[in-house]
């Protein structure tokens, strides 16, 4: 699964730590998601999309092998 978390963070000018605090996870979790090493739960994906004010589909995208 690909995501635009790093891009959306840059647009909002927030750090990984800022995002992590706002959605209740560790900075390492944000880093793992941005590196495509961790696929978030549905709840976490919804929290992220709500924070960025965009639909989940604009933040996360399934890849062919998913």
PDB file of N, CA, C and O in Angstrom:
ATOM      1  N   UNK A   1       0.839  -1.176   0.000  1.00  0.00           N
ATOM      2  CA  UNK A   1       0.000   0.000   0.000  1.00  0.00           C
ATOM      3  C   UNK A   1       0.887   1.243   0.000  1.00  0.00           C
ATOM      4  O   UNK A   1       1.799   1.356   0.811  1.00  0.00           O
ATOM      5  N   UNK A   2       0.625   2.133  -0.924  1.00  0.00           N
ATOM      6  CA  UNK A   2       1.342   3.409  -0.979  1.00  0.00           C
ATOM      7  C   UNK A   2       0.553   4.443  -0.186  1.00  0.00           C
ATOM      8  O   UNK A   2      -0.650   4.295   0.007  1.00  0.00           O
ATOM      9  N   UNK A   3       1.262   5.488   0.254  1.00  0.00           N
ATOM     10  CA  UNK A   3       0.544   6.554   0.947  1.00  0.00           C
ATOM     11  C   UNK A   3       1.210   7.898   0.686  1.00  0.00           C
ATOM     12  O   UNK A   3       2.340   7.958   0.230  1.00  0.00           O
ATOM     13  N   UNK A   4       0.463   8.947   1.004  1.00  0.00           N
ATOM     14  CA  UNK A   4       0.924  10.319   0.802  1.00  0.00           C
ATOM     15  C   UNK A   4       1.140  11.033   2.142  1.00  0.00           C
ATOM     16  O   UNK A   4       1.056  12.257   2.215  1.00  0.00           O
ATOM     17  N   UNK A   5       1.408  10.277   3.182  1.00  0.00           N
ATOM     18  CA  UNK A   5       1.522  10.884   4.502  1.00  0.00           C
ATOM     19  C   UNK A   5       2.639  11.925   4.535  1.00  0.00           C
ATOM     20  O   UNK A   5       2.445  13.041   5.027  1.00  0.00           O
ATOM     21  N   UNK A   6       3.803  11.580   4.004  1.00  0.00           N
ATOM     22  CA  UNK A   6       4.942  12.518   4.015  1.00  0.00           C
ATOM     23  C   UNK A   6       4.569  13.818   3.280  1.00  0.00           C
ATOM     24  O   UNK A   6       4.875  14.918   3.751  1.00  0.00           O
ATOM     25  N   UNK A   7       3.900  13.694   2.146  1.00  0.00           N
ATOM     26  CA  UNK A   7       3.497  14.866   1.356  1.00  0.00           C
ATOM     27  C   UNK A   7       2.488  15.713   2.114  1.00  0.00           C
ATOM     28  O   UNK A   7       2.603  16.939   2.190  1.00  0.00           O
ATOM     29  N   UNK A   8       1.490  15.050   2.707  1.00  0.00           N
ATOM     30  CA  UNK A   8       0.460  15.778   3.454  1.00  0.00           C
ATOM     31  C   UNK A   8       1.047  16.455   4.693  1.00  0.00           C
ATOM     32  O   UNK A   8       0.640  17.566   5.036  1.00  0.00           O
ATOM     33  N   UNK A   9       2.016  15.807   5.330  1.00  0.00           N
ATOM     34  CA  UNK A   9       2.687  16.440   6.470  1.00  0.00           C
ATOM     35  C   UNK A   9       3.417  17.701   6.025  1.00  0.00           C
ATOM     36  O   UNK A   9       3.376  18.722   6.717  1.00  0.00           O
ATOM     37  N   UNK A  10       4.079  17.620   4.888  1.00  0.00           N
ATOM     38  CA  UNK A  10       4.814  18.777   4.371  1.00  0.00           C
ATOM     39  C   UNK A  10       3.864  19.933   4.072  1.00  0.00           C
ATOM     40  O   UNK A  10       4.167  21.091   4.373  1.00  0.00           O
ATOM     41  N   UNK A  11       2.714  19.608   3.502  1.00  0.00           N
ATOM     42  CA  UNK A  11       1.722  20.652   3.194  1.00  0.00           C
ATOM     43  C   UNK A  11       1.266  21.349   4.475  1.00  0.00           C
ATOM     44  O   UNK A  11       1.122  22.568   4.520  1.00  0.00           O
ATOM     45  N   UNK A  12       1.052  20.555   5.537  1.00  0.00           N
ATOM     46  CA  UNK A  12       0.606  21.114   6.820  1.00  0.00           C
ATOM     47  C   UNK A  12       1.765  21.626   7.667  1.00  0.00           C
ATOM     48  O   UNK A  12       1.538  22.217   8.717  1.00  0.00           O
ATOM     49  N   UNK A  13       2.998  21.378   7.209  1.00  0.00           N
ATOM     50  CA  UNK A  13       4.204  21.787   7.922  1.00  0.00           C
ATOM     51  C   UNK A  13       4.224  21.236   9.349  1.00  0.00           C
ATOM     52  O   UNK A  13       4.405  21.979  10.315  1.00  0.00           O
ATOM     53  N   UNK A  14       4.025  19.900   9.450  1.00  0.00           N
ATOM     54  CA  UNK A  14       4.114  19.241  10.751  1.00  0.00           C
ATOM     55  C   UNK A  14       5.138  18.106  10.680  1.00  0.00           C
ATOM     56  O   UNK A  14       5.362  17.530   9.624  1.00  0.00           O
ATOM     57  N   UNK A  15       5.755  17.824  11.799  1.00  0.00           N
ATOM     58  CA  UNK A  15       6.756  16.771  11.869  1.00  0.00           C
ATOM     59  C   UNK A  15       6.083  15.413  12.084  1.00  0.00           C
ATOM     60  O   UNK A  15       4.888  15.338  12.398  1.00  0.00           O
ATOM     61  N   UNK A  16       6.881  14.360  11.960  1.00  0.00           N
ATOM     62  CA  UNK A  16       6.377  13.025  12.278  1.00  0.00           C
ATOM     63  C   UNK A  16       5.910  12.982  13.721  1.00  0.00           C
ATOM     64  O   UNK A  16       4.869  12.399  14.027  1.00  0.00           O
ATOM     65  N   UNK A  17       6.667  13.598  14.610  1.00  0.00           N
ATOM     66  CA  UNK A  17       6.307  13.612  16.032  1.00  0.00           C
ATOM     67  C   UNK A  17       4.991  14.349  16.262  1.00  0.00           C
ATOM     68  O   UNK A  17       4.154  13.902  17.065  1.00  0.00           O
ATOM     69  N   UNK A  18       4.794  15.472  15.556  1.00  0.00           N
ATOM     70  CA  UNK A  18       3.542  16.219  15.680  1.00  0.00           C
ATOM     71  C   UNK A  18       2.356  15.359  15.253  1.00  0.00           C
ATOM     72  O   UNK A  18       1.338  15.296  15.952  1.00  0.00           O
ATOM     73  N   UNK A  19       2.492  14.723  14.096  1.00  0.00           N
ATOM     74  CA  UNK A  19       1.418  13.877  13.584  1.00  0.00           C
ATOM     75  C   UNK A  19       1.146  12.727  14.545  1.00  0.00           C
ATOM     76  O   UNK A  19      -0.010  12.435  14.863  1.00  0.00           O
ATOM     77  N   UNK A  20       2.202  12.100  15.013  1.00  0.00           N
ATOM     78  CA  UNK A  20       2.053  10.972  15.935  1.00  0.00           C
ATOM     79  C   UNK A  20       1.280  11.382  17.184  1.00  0.00           C
ATOM     80  O   UNK A  20       0.368  10.672  17.624  1.00  0.00           O
ATOM     81  N   UNK A  21       1.626  12.522  17.736  1.00  0.00           N
ATOM     82  CA  UNK A  21       0.949  12.999  18.944  1.00  0.00           C
ATOM     83  C   UNK A  21      -0.531  13.274  18.687  1.00  0.00           C
ATOM     84  O   UNK A  21      -1.387  12.919  19.496  1.00  0.00           O
ATOM     85  N   UNK A  22      -0.825  13.866  17.540  1.00  0.00           N
ATOM     86  CA  UNK A  22      -2.211  14.219  17.216  1.00  0.00           C
ATOM     87  C   UNK A  22      -3.110  12.997  17.039  1.00  0.00           C
ATOM     88  O   UNK A  22      -4.308  13.066  17.304  1.00  0.00           O
ATOM     89  N   UNK A  23      -2.538  11.879  16.572  1.00  0.00           N
ATOM     90  CA  UNK A  23      -3.379  10.696  16.333  1.00  0.00           C
ATOM     91  C   UNK A  23      -3.139   9.575  17.339  1.00  0.00           C
ATOM     92  O   UNK A  23      -3.761   8.519  17.252  1.00  0.00           O
ATOM     93  N   UNK A  24      -2.237   9.803  18.295  1.00  0.00           N
ATOM     94  CA  UNK A  24      -2.060   8.860  19.387  1.00  0.00           C
ATOM     95  C   UNK A  24      -1.214   7.631  19.097  1.00  0.00           C
ATOM     96  O   UNK A  24      -1.510   6.543  19.587  1.00  0.00           O
ATOM     97  N   UNK A  25      -0.163   7.810  18.299  1.00  0.00           N
ATOM     98  CA  UNK A  25       0.777   6.716  18.025  1.00  0.00           C
ATOM     99  C   UNK A  25       2.195   7.234  18.237  1.00  0.00           C
ATOM    100  O   UNK A  25       2.401   8.411  18.525  1.00  0.00           O
ATOM    101  N   UNK A  26       3.178   6.364  18.078  1.00  0.00           N
ATOM    102  CA  UNK A  26       4.574   6.791  18.220  1.00  0.00           C
ATOM    103  C   UNK A  26       5.097   7.384  16.910  1.00  0.00           C
ATOM    104  O   UNK A  26       4.551   7.124  15.831  1.00  0.00           O
ATOM    105  N   UNK A  27       6.157   8.166  17.030  1.00  0.00           N
ATOM    106  CA  UNK A  27       6.796   8.711  15.831  1.00  0.00           C
ATOM    107  C   UNK A  27       7.317   7.590  14.953  1.00  0.00           C
ATOM    108  O   UNK A  27       7.281   7.664  13.729  1.00  0.00           O
ATOM    109  N   UNK A  28       7.764   6.500  15.585  1.00  0.00           N
ATOM    110  CA  UNK A  28       8.273   5.357  14.830  1.00  0.00           C
ATOM    111  C   UNK A  28       7.180   4.730  13.963  1.00  0.00           C
ATOM    112  O   UNK A  28       7.465   4.250  12.862  1.00  0.00           O
ATOM    113  N   UNK A  29       5.948   4.761  14.443  1.00  0.00           N
ATOM    114  CA  UNK A  29       4.823   4.241  13.658  1.00  0.00           C
ATOM    115  C   UNK A  29       4.632   5.082  12.399  1.00  0.00           C
ATOM    116  O   UNK A  29       4.438   4.543  11.309  1.00  0.00           O
ATOM    117  N   UNK A  30       4.698   6.387  12.546  1.00  0.00           N
ATOM    118  CA  UNK A  30       4.566   7.282  11.383  1.00  0.00           C
ATOM    119  C   UNK A  30       5.700   7.015  10.405  1.00  0.00           C
ATOM    120  O   UNK A  30       5.479   6.896   9.187  1.00  0.00           O
ATOM    121  N   UNK A  31       6.918   6.880  10.923  1.00  0.00           N
ATOM    122  CA  UNK A  31       8.064   6.605  10.069  1.00  0.00           C
ATOM    123  C   UNK A  31       7.877   5.291   9.311  1.00  0.00           C
ATOM    124  O   UNK A  31       8.152   5.216   8.107  1.00  0.00           O
ATOM    125  N   UNK A  32       7.408   4.262   9.996  1.00  0.00           N
ATOM    126  CA  UNK A  32       7.187   2.957   9.359  1.00  0.00           C
ATOM    127  C   UNK A  32       6.124   3.046   8.272  1.00  0.00           C
ATOM    128  O   UNK A  32       6.265   2.437   7.209  1.00  0.00           O
ATOM    129  N   UNK A  33       5.070   3.817   8.509  1.00  0.00           N
ATOM    130  CA  UNK A  33       4.034   3.986   7.476  1.00  0.00           C
ATOM    131  C   UNK A  33       4.588   4.717   6.269  1.00  0.00           C
ATOM    132  O   UNK A  33       4.350   4.321   5.128  1.00  0.00           O
ATOM    133  N   UNK A  34       5.335   5.786   6.513  1.00  0.00           N
ATOM    134  CA  UNK A  34       5.897   6.558   5.405  1.00  0.00           C
ATOM    135  C   UNK A  34       6.887   5.736   4.596  1.00  0.00           C
ATOM    136  O   UNK A  34       7.048   5.959   3.399  1.00  0.00           O
ATOM    137  N   UNK A  35       7.548   4.784   5.243  1.00  0.00           N
ATOM    138  CA  UNK A  35       8.521   3.918   4.573  1.00  0.00           C
ATOM    139  C   UNK A  35       7.875   2.667   3.969  1.00  0.00           C
ATOM    140  O   UNK A  35       8.585   1.785   3.481  1.00  0.00           O
ATOM    141  N   UNK A  36       6.548   2.607   4.028  1.00  0.00           N
ATOM    142  CA  UNK A  36       5.778   1.456   3.524  1.00  0.00           C
ATOM    143  C   UNK A  36       6.181   0.143   4.190  1.00  0.00           C
ATOM    144  O   UNK A  36       6.142  -0.910   3.575  1.00  0.00           O
ATOM    145  N   UNK A  37       6.564   0.217   5.463  1.00  0.00           N
ATOM    146  CA  UNK A  37       6.901  -0.985   6.229  1.00  0.00           C
ATOM    147  C   UNK A  37       5.770  -1.396   7.160  1.00  0.00           C
ATOM    148  O   UNK A  37       5.834  -2.437   7.786  1.00  0.00           O
ATOM    149  N   UNK A  38       4.753  -0.548   7.279  1.00  0.00           N
ATOM    150  CA  UNK A  38       3.639  -0.792   8.182  1.00  0.00           C
ATOM    151  C   UNK A  38       2.359  -0.306   7.514  1.00  0.00           C
ATOM    152  O   UNK A  38       2.295   0.826   7.034  1.00  0.00           O
ATOM    153  N   UNK A  39       1.355  -1.180   7.494  1.00  0.00           N
ATOM    154  CA  UNK A  39       0.044  -0.813   6.953  1.00  0.00           C
ATOM    155  C   UNK A  39      -0.855  -0.492   8.142  1.00  0.00           C
ATOM    156  O   UNK A  39      -1.046  -1.340   9.024  1.00  0.00           O
ATOM    157  N   UNK A  40      -1.404   0.715   8.188  1.00  0.00           N
ATOM    158  CA  UNK A  40      -2.199   1.106   9.350  1.00  0.00           C
ATOM    159  C   UNK A  40      -3.536   0.367   9.420  1.00  0.00           C
ATOM    160  O   UNK A  40      -4.060  -0.101   8.414  1.00  0.00           O
ATOM    161  N   UNK A  41      -4.070   0.313  10.628  1.00  0.00           N
ATOM    162  CA  UNK A  41      -5.416  -0.227  10.816  1.00  0.00           C
ATOM    163  C   UNK A  41      -6.424   0.721  10.175  1.00  0.00           C
ATOM    164  O   UNK A  41      -6.096   1.873   9.842  1.00  0.00           O
ATOM    165  N   UNK A  42      -7.622   0.266  10.037  1.00  0.00           N
ATOM    166  CA  UNK A  42      -8.687   1.107   9.486  1.00  0.00           C
ATOM    167  C   UNK A  42      -8.887   2.341  10.355  1.00  0.00           C
ATOM    168  O   UNK A  42      -9.010   3.459   9.839  1.00  0.00           O
ATOM    169  N   UNK A  43      -8.904   2.143  11.653  1.00  0.00           N
ATOM    170  CA  UNK A  43      -9.105   3.274  12.571  1.00  0.00           C
ATOM    171  C   UNK A  43      -7.982   4.295  12.417  1.00  0.00           C
ATOM    172  O   UNK A  43      -8.238   5.502  12.327  1.00  0.00           O
ATOM    173  N   UNK A  44      -6.757   3.829  12.356  1.00  0.00           N
ATOM    174  CA  UNK A  44      -5.619   4.736  12.205  1.00  0.00           C
ATOM    175  C   UNK A  44      -5.672   5.467  10.863  1.00  0.00           C
ATOM    176  O   UNK A  44      -5.433   6.676  10.792  1.00  0.00           O
ATOM    177  N   UNK A  45      -6.007   4.762   9.803  1.00  0.00           N
ATOM    178  CA  UNK A  45      -6.129   5.398   8.488  1.00  0.00           C
ATOM    179  C   UNK A  45      -7.210   6.472   8.499  1.00  0.00           C
ATOM    180  O   UNK A  45      -7.035   7.552   7.918  1.00  0.00           O
ATOM    181  N   UNK A  46      -8.315   6.200   9.169  1.00  0.00           N
ATOM    182  CA  UNK A  46      -9.399   7.184   9.257  1.00  0.00           C
ATOM    183  C   UNK A  46      -8.985   8.403  10.079  1.00  0.00           C
ATOM    184  O   UNK A  46      -9.319   9.537   9.723  1.00  0.00           O
ATOM    185  N   UNK A  47      -8.247   8.185  11.160  1.00  0.00           N
ATOM    186  CA  UNK A  47      -7.760   9.312  11.961  1.00  0.00           C
ATOM    187  C   UNK A  47      -6.836  10.193  11.138  1.00  0.00           C
ATOM    188  O   UNK A  47      -6.914  11.429  11.199  1.00  0.00           O
ATOM    189  N   UNK A  48      -5.953   9.570  10.365  1.00  0.00           N
ATOM    190  CA  UNK A  48      -5.016  10.321   9.533  1.00  0.00           C
ATOM    191  C   UNK A  48      -5.762  11.115   8.470  1.00  0.00           C
ATOM    192  O   UNK A  48      -5.502  12.301   8.266  1.00  0.00           O
ATOM    193  N   UNK A  49      -6.714  10.485   7.813  1.00  0.00           N
ATOM    194  CA  UNK A  49      -7.453  11.188   6.763  1.00  0.00           C
ATOM    195  C   UNK A  49      -8.278  12.333   7.345  1.00  0.00           C
ATOM    196  O   UNK A  49      -8.378  13.395   6.742  1.00  0.00           O
ATOM    197  N   UNK A  50      -8.840  12.137   8.513  1.00  0.00           N
ATOM    198  CA  UNK A  50      -9.608  13.210   9.165  1.00  0.00           C
ATOM    199  C   UNK A  50      -8.696  14.383   9.492  1.00  0.00           C
ATOM    200  O   UNK A  50      -9.049  15.539   9.254  1.00  0.00           O
ATOM    201  N   UNK A  51      -7.520  14.088  10.036  1.00  0.00           N
ATOM    202  CA  UNK A  51      -6.577  15.149  10.394  1.00  0.00           C
ATOM    203  C   UNK A  51      -6.171  15.959   9.162  1.00  0.00           C
ATOM    204  O   UNK A  51      -6.102  17.183   9.211  1.00  0.00           O
ATOM    205  N   UNK A  52      -5.936  15.279   8.051  1.00  0.00           N
ATOM    206  CA  UNK A  52      -5.543  15.973   6.820  1.00  0.00           C
ATOM    207  C   UNK A  52      -6.734  16.560   6.070  1.00  0.00           C
ATOM    208  O   UNK A  52      -6.556  17.295   5.107  1.00  0.00           O
ATOM    209  N   UNK A  53      -7.950  16.211   6.495  1.00  0.00           N
ATOM    210  CA  UNK A  53      -9.146  16.764   5.859  1.00  0.00           C
ATOM    211  C   UNK A  53      -9.366  16.242   4.450  1.00  0.00           C
ATOM    212  O   UNK A  53      -9.882  16.952   3.596  1.00  0.00           O
ATOM    213  N   UNK A  54      -8.980  14.985   4.229  1.00  0.00           N
ATOM    214  CA  UNK A  54      -9.109  14.381   2.901  1.00  0.00           C
ATOM    215  C   UNK A  54      -9.673  12.978   3.032  1.00  0.00           C
ATOM    216  O   UNK A  54      -9.483  12.329   4.059  1.00  0.00           O
ATOM    217  N   UNK A  55     -10.327  12.476   1.984  1.00  0.00           N
ATOM    218  CA  UNK A  55     -10.810  11.091   2.016  1.00  0.00           C
ATOM    219  C   UNK A  55      -9.641  10.111   2.117  1.00  0.00           C
ATOM    220  O   UNK A  55      -8.530  10.399   1.655  1.00  0.00           O
ATOM    221  N   UNK A  56      -9.890   8.965   2.724  1.00  0.00           N
ATOM    222  CA  UNK A  56      -8.860   7.933   2.886  1.00  0.00           C
ATOM    223  C   UNK A  56      -8.207   7.603   1.551  1.00  0.00           C
ATOM    224  O   UNK A  56      -6.992   7.422   1.470  1.00  0.00           O
ATOM    225  N   UNK A  57      -9.002   7.555   0.484  1.00  0.00           N
ATOM    226  CA  UNK A  57      -8.495   7.179  -0.837  1.00  0.00           C
ATOM    227  C   UNK A  57      -7.491   8.184  -1.394  1.00  0.00           C
ATOM    228  O   UNK A  57      -6.731   7.864  -2.301  1.00  0.00           O
ATOM    229  N   UNK A  58      -7.502   9.409  -0.875  1.00  0.00           N
ATOM    230  CA  UNK A  58      -6.521  10.400  -1.316  1.00  0.00           C
ATOM    231  C   UNK A  58      -5.204  10.281  -0.560  1.00  0.00           C
ATOM    232  O   UNK A  58      -4.182  10.803  -1.001  1.00  0.00           O
ATOM    233  N   UNK A  59      -5.223   9.585   0.572  1.00  0.00           N
ATOM    234  CA  UNK A  59      -4.023   9.410   1.382  1.00  0.00           C
ATOM    235  C   UNK A  59      -3.383   8.048   1.114  1.00  0.00           C
ATOM    236  O   UNK A  59      -2.165   7.933   1.004  1.00  0.00           O
ATOM    237  N   UNK A  60      -4.216   7.018   1.004  1.00  0.00           N
ATOM    238  CA  UNK A  60      -3.737   5.642   0.851  1.00  0.00           C
ATOM    239  C   UNK A  60      -4.190   5.059  -0.482  1.00  0.00           C
ATOM    240  O   UNK A  60      -5.309   5.305  -0.914  1.00  0.00           O
ATOM    241  N   UNK A  61      -3.309   4.252  -1.103  1.00  0.00           N
ATOM    242  CA  UNK A  61      -3.629   3.651  -2.403  1.00  0.00           C
ATOM    243  C   UNK A  61      -3.104   2.221  -2.440  1.00  0.00           C
ATOM    244  O   UNK A  61      -1.943   1.961  -2.108  1.00  0.00           O
ATOM    245  N   UNK A  62      -3.983   1.298  -2.821  1.00  0.00           N
ATOM    246  CA  UNK A  62      -3.558  -0.093  -2.969  1.00  0.00           C
ATOM    247  C   UNK A  62      -2.663  -0.224  -4.178  1.00  0.00           C
ATOM    248  O   UNK A  62      -2.888   0.397  -5.211  1.00  0.00           O
ATOM    249  N   UNK A  63      -1.653  -1.079  -4.067  1.00  0.00           N
ATOM    250  CA  UNK A  63      -0.785  -1.383  -5.196  1.00  0.00           C
ATOM    251  C   UNK A  63      -1.220  -2.700  -5.820  1.00  0.00           C
ATOM    252  O   UNK A  63      -2.007  -3.430  -5.234  1.00  0.00           O
ATOM    253  N   UNK A  64      -0.715  -2.995  -6.987  1.00  0.00           N
ATOM    254  CA  UNK A  64      -1.089  -4.212  -7.704  1.00  0.00           C
ATOM    255  C   UNK A  64      -0.966  -5.470  -6.839  1.00  0.00           C
ATOM    256  O   UNK A  64      -1.837  -6.303  -6.819  1.00  0.00           O
ATOM    257  N   UNK A  65       0.162  -5.588  -6.112  1.00  0.00           N
ATOM    258  CA  UNK A  65       0.402  -6.802  -5.338  1.00  0.00           C
ATOM    259  C   UNK A  65      -0.411  -6.864  -4.041  1.00  0.00           C
ATOM    260  O   UNK A  65      -0.413  -7.880  -3.374  1.00  0.00           O
ATOM    261  N   UNK A  66      -1.092  -5.767  -3.683  1.00  0.00           N
ATOM    262  CA  UNK A  66      -1.948  -5.783  -2.483  1.00  0.00           C
ATOM    263  C   UNK A  66      -3.184  -6.531  -2.844  1.00  0.00           C
ATOM    264  O   UNK A  66      -3.981  -7.008  -2.389  1.00  0.00           O
TER     265      UNK A  66
END
